Short mmCIF file of C-alpha atoms and ligand atoms in Angstrom, two decimals:
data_model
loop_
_atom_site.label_atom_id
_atom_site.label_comp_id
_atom_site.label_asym_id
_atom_site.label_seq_id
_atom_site.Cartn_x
_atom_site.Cartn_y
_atom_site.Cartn_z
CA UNK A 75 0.00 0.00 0.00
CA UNK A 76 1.06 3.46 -1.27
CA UNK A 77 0.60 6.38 1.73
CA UNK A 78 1.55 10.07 1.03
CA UNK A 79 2.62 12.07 3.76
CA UNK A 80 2.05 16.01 3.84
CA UNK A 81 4.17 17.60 5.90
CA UNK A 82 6.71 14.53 6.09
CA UNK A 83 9.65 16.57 6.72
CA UNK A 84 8.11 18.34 9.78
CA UNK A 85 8.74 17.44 13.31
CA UNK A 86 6.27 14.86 13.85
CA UNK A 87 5.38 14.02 9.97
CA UNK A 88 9.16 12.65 9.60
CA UNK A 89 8.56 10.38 12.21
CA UNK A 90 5.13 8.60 10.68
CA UNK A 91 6.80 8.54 7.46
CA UNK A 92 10.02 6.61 9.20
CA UNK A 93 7.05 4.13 10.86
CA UNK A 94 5.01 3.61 7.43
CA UNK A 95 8.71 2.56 6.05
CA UNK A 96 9.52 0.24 9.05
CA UNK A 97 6.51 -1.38 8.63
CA UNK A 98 6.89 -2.21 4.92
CA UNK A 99 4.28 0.51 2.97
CA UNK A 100 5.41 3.12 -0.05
CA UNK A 101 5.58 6.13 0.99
CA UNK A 102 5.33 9.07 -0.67
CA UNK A 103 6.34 12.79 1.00
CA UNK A 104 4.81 16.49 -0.32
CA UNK A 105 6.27 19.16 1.55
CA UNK A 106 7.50 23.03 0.81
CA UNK A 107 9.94 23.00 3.45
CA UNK A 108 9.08 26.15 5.30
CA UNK A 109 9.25 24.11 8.28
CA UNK A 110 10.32 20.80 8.23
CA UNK A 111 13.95 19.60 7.14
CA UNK A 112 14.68 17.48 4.24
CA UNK A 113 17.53 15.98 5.84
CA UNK A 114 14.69 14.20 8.15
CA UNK A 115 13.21 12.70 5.48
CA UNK A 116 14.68 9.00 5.33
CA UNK A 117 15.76 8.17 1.67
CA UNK A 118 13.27 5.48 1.44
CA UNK A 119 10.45 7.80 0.55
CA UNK A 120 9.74 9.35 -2.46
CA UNK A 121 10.26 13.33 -2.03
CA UNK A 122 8.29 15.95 -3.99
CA UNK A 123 8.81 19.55 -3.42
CA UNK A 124 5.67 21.52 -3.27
CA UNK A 125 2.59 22.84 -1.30
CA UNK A 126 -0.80 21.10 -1.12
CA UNK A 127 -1.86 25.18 -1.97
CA UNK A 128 -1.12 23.80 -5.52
CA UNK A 129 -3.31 21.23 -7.18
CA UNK A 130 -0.40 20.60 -9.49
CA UNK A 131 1.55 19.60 -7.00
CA UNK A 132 -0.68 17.66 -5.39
CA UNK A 133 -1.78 15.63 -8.76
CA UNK A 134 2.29 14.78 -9.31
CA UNK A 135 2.35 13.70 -5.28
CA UNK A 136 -0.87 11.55 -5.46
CA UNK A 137 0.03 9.33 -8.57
CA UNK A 138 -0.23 5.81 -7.73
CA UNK A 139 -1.32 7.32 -3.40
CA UNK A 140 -4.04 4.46 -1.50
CA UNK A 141 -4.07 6.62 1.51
CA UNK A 142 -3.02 10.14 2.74
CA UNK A 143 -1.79 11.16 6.36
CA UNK A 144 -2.21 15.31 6.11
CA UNK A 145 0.23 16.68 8.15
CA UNK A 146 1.50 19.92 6.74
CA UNK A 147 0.21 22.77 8.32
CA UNK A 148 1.31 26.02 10.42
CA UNK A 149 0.60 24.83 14.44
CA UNK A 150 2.01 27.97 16.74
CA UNK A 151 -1.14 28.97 18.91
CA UNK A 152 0.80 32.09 19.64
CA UNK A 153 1.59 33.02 16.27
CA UNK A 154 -2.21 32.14 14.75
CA UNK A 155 -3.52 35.01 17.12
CA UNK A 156 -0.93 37.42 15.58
CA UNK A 157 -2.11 36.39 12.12
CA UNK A 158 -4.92 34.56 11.78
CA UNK A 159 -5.17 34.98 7.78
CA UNK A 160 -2.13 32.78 7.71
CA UNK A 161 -3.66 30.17 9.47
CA UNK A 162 -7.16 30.14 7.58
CA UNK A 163 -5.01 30.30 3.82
CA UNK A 164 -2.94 27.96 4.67
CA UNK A 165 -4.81 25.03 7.22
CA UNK A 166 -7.80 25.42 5.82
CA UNK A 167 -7.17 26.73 2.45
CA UNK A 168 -4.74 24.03 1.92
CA UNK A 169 -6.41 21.04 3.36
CA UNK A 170 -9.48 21.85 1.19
CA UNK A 171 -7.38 21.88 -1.82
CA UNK A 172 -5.73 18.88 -1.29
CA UNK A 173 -9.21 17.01 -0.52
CA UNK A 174 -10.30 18.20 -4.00
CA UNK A 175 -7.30 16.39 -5.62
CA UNK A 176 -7.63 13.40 -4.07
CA UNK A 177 -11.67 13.03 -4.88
CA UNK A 178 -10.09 14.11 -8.30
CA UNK A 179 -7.59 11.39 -8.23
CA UNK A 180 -10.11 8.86 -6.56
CA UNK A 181 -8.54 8.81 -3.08
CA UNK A 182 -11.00 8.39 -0.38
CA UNK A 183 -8.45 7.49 2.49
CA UNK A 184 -7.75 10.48 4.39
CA UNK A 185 -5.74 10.72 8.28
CA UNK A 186 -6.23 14.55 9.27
CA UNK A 187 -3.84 15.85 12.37
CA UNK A 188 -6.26 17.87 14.57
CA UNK A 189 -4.70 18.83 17.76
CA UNK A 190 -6.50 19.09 21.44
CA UNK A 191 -6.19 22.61 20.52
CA UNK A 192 -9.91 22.06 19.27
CA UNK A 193 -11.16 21.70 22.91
CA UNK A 194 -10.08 24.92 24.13
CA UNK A 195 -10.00 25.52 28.21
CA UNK A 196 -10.87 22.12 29.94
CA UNK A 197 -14.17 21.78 31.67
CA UNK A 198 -13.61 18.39 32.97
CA UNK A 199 -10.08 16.00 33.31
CA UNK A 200 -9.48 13.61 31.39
CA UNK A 201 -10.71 15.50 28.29
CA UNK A 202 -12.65 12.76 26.23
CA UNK A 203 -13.75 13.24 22.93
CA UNK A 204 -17.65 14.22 24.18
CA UNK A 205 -15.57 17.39 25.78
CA UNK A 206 -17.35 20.56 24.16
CA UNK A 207 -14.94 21.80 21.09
CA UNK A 208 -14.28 25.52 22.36
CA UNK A 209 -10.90 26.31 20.40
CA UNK A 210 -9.61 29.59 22.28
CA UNK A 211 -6.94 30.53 19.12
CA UNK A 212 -7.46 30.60 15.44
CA UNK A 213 -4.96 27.56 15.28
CA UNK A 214 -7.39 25.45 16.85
CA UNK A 215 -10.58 27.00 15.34
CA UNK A 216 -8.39 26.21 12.06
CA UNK A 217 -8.24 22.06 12.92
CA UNK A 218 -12.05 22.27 14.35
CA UNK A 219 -13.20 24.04 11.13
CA UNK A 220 -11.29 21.53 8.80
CA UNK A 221 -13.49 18.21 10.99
CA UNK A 222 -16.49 20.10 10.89
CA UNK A 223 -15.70 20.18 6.63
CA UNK A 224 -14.39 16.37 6.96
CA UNK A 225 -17.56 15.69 9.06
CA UNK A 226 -20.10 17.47 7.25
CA UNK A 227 -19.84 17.62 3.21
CA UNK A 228 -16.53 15.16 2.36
CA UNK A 229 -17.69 12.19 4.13
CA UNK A 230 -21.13 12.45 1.32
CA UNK A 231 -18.08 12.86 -1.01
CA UNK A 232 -16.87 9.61 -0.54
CA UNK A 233 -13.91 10.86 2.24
CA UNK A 234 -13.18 8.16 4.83
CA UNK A 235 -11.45 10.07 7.49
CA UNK A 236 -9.83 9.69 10.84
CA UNK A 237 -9.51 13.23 12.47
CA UNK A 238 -6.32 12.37 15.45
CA UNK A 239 -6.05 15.09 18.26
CA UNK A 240 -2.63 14.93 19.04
CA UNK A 241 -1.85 16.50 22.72
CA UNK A 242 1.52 17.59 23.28
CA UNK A 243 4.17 15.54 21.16
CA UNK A 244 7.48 15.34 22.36
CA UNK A 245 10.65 12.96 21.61
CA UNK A 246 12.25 11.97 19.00
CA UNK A 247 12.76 8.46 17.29
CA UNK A 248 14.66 5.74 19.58
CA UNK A 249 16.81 5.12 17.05
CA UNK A 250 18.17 8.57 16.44
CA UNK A 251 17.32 8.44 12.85
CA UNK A 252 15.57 12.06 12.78
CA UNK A 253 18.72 14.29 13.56
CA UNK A 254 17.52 17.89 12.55
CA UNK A 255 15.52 19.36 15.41
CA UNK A 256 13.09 22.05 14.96
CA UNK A 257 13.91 25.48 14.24
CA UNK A 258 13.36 28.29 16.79
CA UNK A 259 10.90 25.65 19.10
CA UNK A 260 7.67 27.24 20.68
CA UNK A 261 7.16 23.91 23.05
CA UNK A 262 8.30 23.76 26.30
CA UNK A 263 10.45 20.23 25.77
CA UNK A 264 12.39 21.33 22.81
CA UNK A 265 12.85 25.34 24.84
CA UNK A 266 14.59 23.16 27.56
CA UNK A 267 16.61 21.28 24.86
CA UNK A 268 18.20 24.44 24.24
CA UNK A 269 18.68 25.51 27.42
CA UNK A 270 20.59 22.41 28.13
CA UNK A 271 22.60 22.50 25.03
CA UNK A 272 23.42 25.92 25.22
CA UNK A 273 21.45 27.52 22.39
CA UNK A 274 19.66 29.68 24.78
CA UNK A 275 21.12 30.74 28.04
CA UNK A 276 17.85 30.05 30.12
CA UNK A 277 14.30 29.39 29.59
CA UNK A 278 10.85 31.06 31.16
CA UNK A 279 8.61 29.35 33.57
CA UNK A 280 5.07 30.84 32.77
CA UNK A 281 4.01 30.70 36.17
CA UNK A 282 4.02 28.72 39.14
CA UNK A 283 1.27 30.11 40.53
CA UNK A 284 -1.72 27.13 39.53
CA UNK A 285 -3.62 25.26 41.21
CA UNK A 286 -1.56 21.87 40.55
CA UNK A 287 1.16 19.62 42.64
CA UNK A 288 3.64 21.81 42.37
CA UNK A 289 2.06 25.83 40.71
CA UNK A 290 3.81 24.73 37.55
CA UNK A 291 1.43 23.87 34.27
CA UNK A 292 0.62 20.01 33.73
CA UNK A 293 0.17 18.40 29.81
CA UNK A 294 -0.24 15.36 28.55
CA UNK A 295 3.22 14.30 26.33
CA UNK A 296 3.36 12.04 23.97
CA UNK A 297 6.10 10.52 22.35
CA UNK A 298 6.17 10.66 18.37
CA UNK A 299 6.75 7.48 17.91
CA UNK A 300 3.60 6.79 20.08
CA UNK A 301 1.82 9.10 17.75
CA UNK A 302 3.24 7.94 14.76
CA UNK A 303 2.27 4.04 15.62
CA UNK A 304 -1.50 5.17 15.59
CA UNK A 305 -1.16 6.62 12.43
CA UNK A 306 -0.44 3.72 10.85
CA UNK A 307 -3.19 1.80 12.89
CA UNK A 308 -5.69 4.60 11.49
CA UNK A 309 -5.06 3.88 7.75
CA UNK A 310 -5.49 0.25 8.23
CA UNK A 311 -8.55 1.22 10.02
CA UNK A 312 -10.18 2.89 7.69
CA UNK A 313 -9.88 0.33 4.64
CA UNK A 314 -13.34 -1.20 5.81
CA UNK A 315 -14.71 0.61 8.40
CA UNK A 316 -16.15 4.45 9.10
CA UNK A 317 -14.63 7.61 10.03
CA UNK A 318 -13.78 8.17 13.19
CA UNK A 319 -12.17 11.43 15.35
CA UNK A 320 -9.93 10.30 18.79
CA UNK A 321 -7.51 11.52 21.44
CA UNK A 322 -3.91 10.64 21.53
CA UNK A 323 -1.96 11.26 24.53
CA UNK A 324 -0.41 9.42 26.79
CA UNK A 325 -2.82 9.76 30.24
CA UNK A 326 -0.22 10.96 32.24
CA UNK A 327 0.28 14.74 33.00
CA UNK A 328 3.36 15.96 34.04
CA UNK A 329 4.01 19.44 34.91
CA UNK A 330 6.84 21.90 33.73
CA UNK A 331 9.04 21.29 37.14
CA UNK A 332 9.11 17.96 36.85
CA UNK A 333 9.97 18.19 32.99
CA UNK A 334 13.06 20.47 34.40
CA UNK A 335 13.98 18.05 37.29
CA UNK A 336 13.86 15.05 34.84
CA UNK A 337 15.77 17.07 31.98
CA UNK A 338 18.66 18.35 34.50
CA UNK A 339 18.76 14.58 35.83
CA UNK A 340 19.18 12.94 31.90
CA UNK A 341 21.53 15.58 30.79
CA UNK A 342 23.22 16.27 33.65
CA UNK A 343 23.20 20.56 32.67
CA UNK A 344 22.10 22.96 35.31
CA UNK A 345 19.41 24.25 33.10
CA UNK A 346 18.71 27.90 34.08
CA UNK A 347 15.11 28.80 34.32
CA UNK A 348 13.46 31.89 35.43
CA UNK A 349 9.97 32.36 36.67
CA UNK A 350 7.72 34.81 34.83
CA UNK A 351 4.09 35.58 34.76
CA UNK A 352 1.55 33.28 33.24
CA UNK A 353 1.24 33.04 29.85
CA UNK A 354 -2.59 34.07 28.40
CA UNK A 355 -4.74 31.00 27.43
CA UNK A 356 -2.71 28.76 29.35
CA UNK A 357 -5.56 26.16 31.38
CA UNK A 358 -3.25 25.08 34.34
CA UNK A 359 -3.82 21.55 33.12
CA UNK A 360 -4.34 19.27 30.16
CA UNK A 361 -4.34 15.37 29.84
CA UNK A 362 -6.06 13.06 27.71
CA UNK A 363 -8.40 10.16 27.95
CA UNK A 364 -7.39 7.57 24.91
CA UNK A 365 -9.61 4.88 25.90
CA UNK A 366 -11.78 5.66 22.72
CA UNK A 367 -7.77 4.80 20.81
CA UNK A 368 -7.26 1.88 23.08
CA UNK A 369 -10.42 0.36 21.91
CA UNK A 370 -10.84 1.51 17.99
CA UNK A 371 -7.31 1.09 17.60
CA UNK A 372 -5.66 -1.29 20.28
CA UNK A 373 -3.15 1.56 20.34
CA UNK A 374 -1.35 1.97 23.87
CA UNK A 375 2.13 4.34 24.30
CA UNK A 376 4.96 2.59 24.91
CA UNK A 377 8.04 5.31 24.74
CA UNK A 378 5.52 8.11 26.46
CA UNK A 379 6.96 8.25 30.15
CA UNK A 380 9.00 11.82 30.99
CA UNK A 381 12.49 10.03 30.97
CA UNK A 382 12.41 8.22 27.34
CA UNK A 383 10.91 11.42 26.27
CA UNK A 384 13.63 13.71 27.40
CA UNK A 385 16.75 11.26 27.14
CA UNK A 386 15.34 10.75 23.36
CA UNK A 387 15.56 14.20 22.91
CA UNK A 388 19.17 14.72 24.53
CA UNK A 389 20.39 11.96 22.13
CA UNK A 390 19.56 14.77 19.23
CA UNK A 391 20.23 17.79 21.24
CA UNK A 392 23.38 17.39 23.06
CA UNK A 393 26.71 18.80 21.92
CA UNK A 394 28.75 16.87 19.36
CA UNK A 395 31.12 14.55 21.63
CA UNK A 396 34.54 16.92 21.75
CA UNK A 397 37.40 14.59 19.79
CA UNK A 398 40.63 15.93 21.35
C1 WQD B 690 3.47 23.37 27.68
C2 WQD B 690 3.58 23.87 29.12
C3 WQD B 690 3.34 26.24 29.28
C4 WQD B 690 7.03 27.12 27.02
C5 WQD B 690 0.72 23.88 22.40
C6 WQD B 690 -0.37 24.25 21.46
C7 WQD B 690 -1.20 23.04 21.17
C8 WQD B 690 -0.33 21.92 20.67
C9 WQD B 690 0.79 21.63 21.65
C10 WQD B 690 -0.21 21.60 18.29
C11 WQD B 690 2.57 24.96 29.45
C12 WQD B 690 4.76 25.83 29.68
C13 WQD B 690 5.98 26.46 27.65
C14 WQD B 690 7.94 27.88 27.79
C15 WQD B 690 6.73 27.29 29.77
N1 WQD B 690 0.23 22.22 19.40
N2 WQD B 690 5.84 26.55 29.00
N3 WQD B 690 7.75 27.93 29.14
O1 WQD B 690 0.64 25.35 25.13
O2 WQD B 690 0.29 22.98 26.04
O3 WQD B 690 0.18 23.39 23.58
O4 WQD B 690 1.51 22.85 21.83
O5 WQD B 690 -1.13 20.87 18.15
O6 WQD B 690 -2.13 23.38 20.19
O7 WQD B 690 -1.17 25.20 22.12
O8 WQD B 690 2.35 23.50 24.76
O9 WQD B 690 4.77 23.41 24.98
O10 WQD B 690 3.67 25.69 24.64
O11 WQD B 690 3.44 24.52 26.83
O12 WQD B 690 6.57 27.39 31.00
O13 WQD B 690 8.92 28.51 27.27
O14 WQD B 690 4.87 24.47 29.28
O15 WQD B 690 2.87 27.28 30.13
O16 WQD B 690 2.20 24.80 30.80
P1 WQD B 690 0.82 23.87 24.98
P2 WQD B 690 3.64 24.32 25.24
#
């Protein structure tokens, strides 16, 4: 089976597009590179350079596709607030255009990354996927508009679609096959990454003022990998039965200190961090129920706990050894 991957040089897209390999599909990649690294992309896949914006590019990246995973979008909350025209052209915009060549090219397959952005603030922990969808950023209105589409006029089209809502990936492959990291990080895990390896002198604590174990903010991280793994489980999925929309995290919340504590105890730097006021639209806590994963999918994490996330990330991050 023949899978494109949008986005497949992008942080998490190069890591479903190293599982689809390992476990023996085609792959195809289409990606414009604004983001993503084409060093990440393992020479297995077939590259083309281009943006789902372009149904020309799309048509060249399709030939011979069963299935697509659509990954490539823009996915800073901060930055969607700041321009929100970016995000609609290019999430929306984009993922509409590419759903048009595939119905043109007869592809009905489709695995969409949503995000738990879509829920907004949490009204109840675990957030399951009855939660109310209140996105509180144009990022997440973005992925909630794009389901409500998928929902609502392309599954009469023919679209089979599994919409994922990813909570807060972190990690990077076991194997240390994806090398590049991501350029100028907005996530907490990869902002301590460079703090420990020197590319920033310190990192900010957005408050330690919440009501949680220790004041600090608590998400649910999942490993890539993890993520990855149900990506694949969704495409098989969806060759005979219906669309579907699920969590994936990992259950377990862990909060910003004890990401520090862990990431000082793996790399062994002092990691300088400075408390500073809360940052708006922060909820002081976010984790996941993926029981509705766990029983579509069989899906369970495996590389999600704090320490394989963060010494799996030091493996990429930390200095070239010094040959004397
Ligand atoms: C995690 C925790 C911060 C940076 C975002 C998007 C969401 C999804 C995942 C794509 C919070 C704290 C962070 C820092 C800090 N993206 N923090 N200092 O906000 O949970 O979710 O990424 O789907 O849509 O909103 O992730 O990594 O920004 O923050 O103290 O420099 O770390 O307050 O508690 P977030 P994050």
């Amino acid at each position: 089976m023949k899978v494109l991957v949008t986005g497949g040089a992008g942080y998490i897209g190069s890591h479903v597009v190293l599982e689809l390999l390992d476990q023996g599909f085609d792959v195809s990649v289409l990606d414009d590179l604004s983001m993503g690294a084409r060093e990440n992309v393992d020479e297995r896949a077939e590259f083309f350079l281009g943006s789902i914006l372009n149904p020309e590019d799309n048509a060249k990246a399709l030939e011979g596709v069963d299935a697509v995973i659509h990954m490539a979008a823009f996915k800073a909350a901060g930055e969607s607030v700041e321009n929100p025209e970016k995000y609609e052209k290019n999430n929306v915009g984009g993922t509409l255009t590419l759903l048009g060549s595939m119905l043109d090219h007869g592809i009905h397959r489709f695995v969409f990354s949503s995000s738990a952005a879509v829920y907004g603030d949490p009204q109840y922990l675990p957030v399951d996927e009855k939660h109310p969808v209140v996105p509180i950023n144009p990022y997440g209105q973005t992925k909630l508009d794009i389901e409500g589409k998928l929902e609502n006029s392309y599954s009469d089209r023919g679209i089979r679609f599994a919409s994922l809502r990813y909570f807060n990936a972190a990690g990077y492959d076991i194997l240390g096959r994806v090398r590049i990291p991501e350029a100028a990080p907005n996530n907490l895990l990869p902002i301590v990454m460079e703090a420990a390896n020197g590319t920033r002198a310190s990192l900010d604590v957005f408050g330690n003022d919440y009501e949680t174990r220790d004041g600090t903010g608590v998400r649910d991280y999942i490993h890539v990998t993890d993520l990855a793994k149900a990506h694949i489980l969704a495409v098989e999925r969806l060759e005979k039965s219906s669309s579907f929309t699920i969590n994936l995290g990992s259950e377990k919340g862990y909060s910003v200190q004890e990401v520090l504590d862990t990431a000082r105890t793996v790399t062994g730097m002092p990691i300088l961090a400075n408390i500073t006021g809360r940052r708006p639209g922060d909820p002081p806590k976010l984790v996941a129920s993926s029981q509705k994963a766990k029983e579509l999918l069989g899906w369970s994490t495996k590389h999600s706990d704090l320490e394989s996330l963060i010494s799996s990330m030091w493996e990429i991050y930390k200095p070239a050894e010094a040959t004397f």
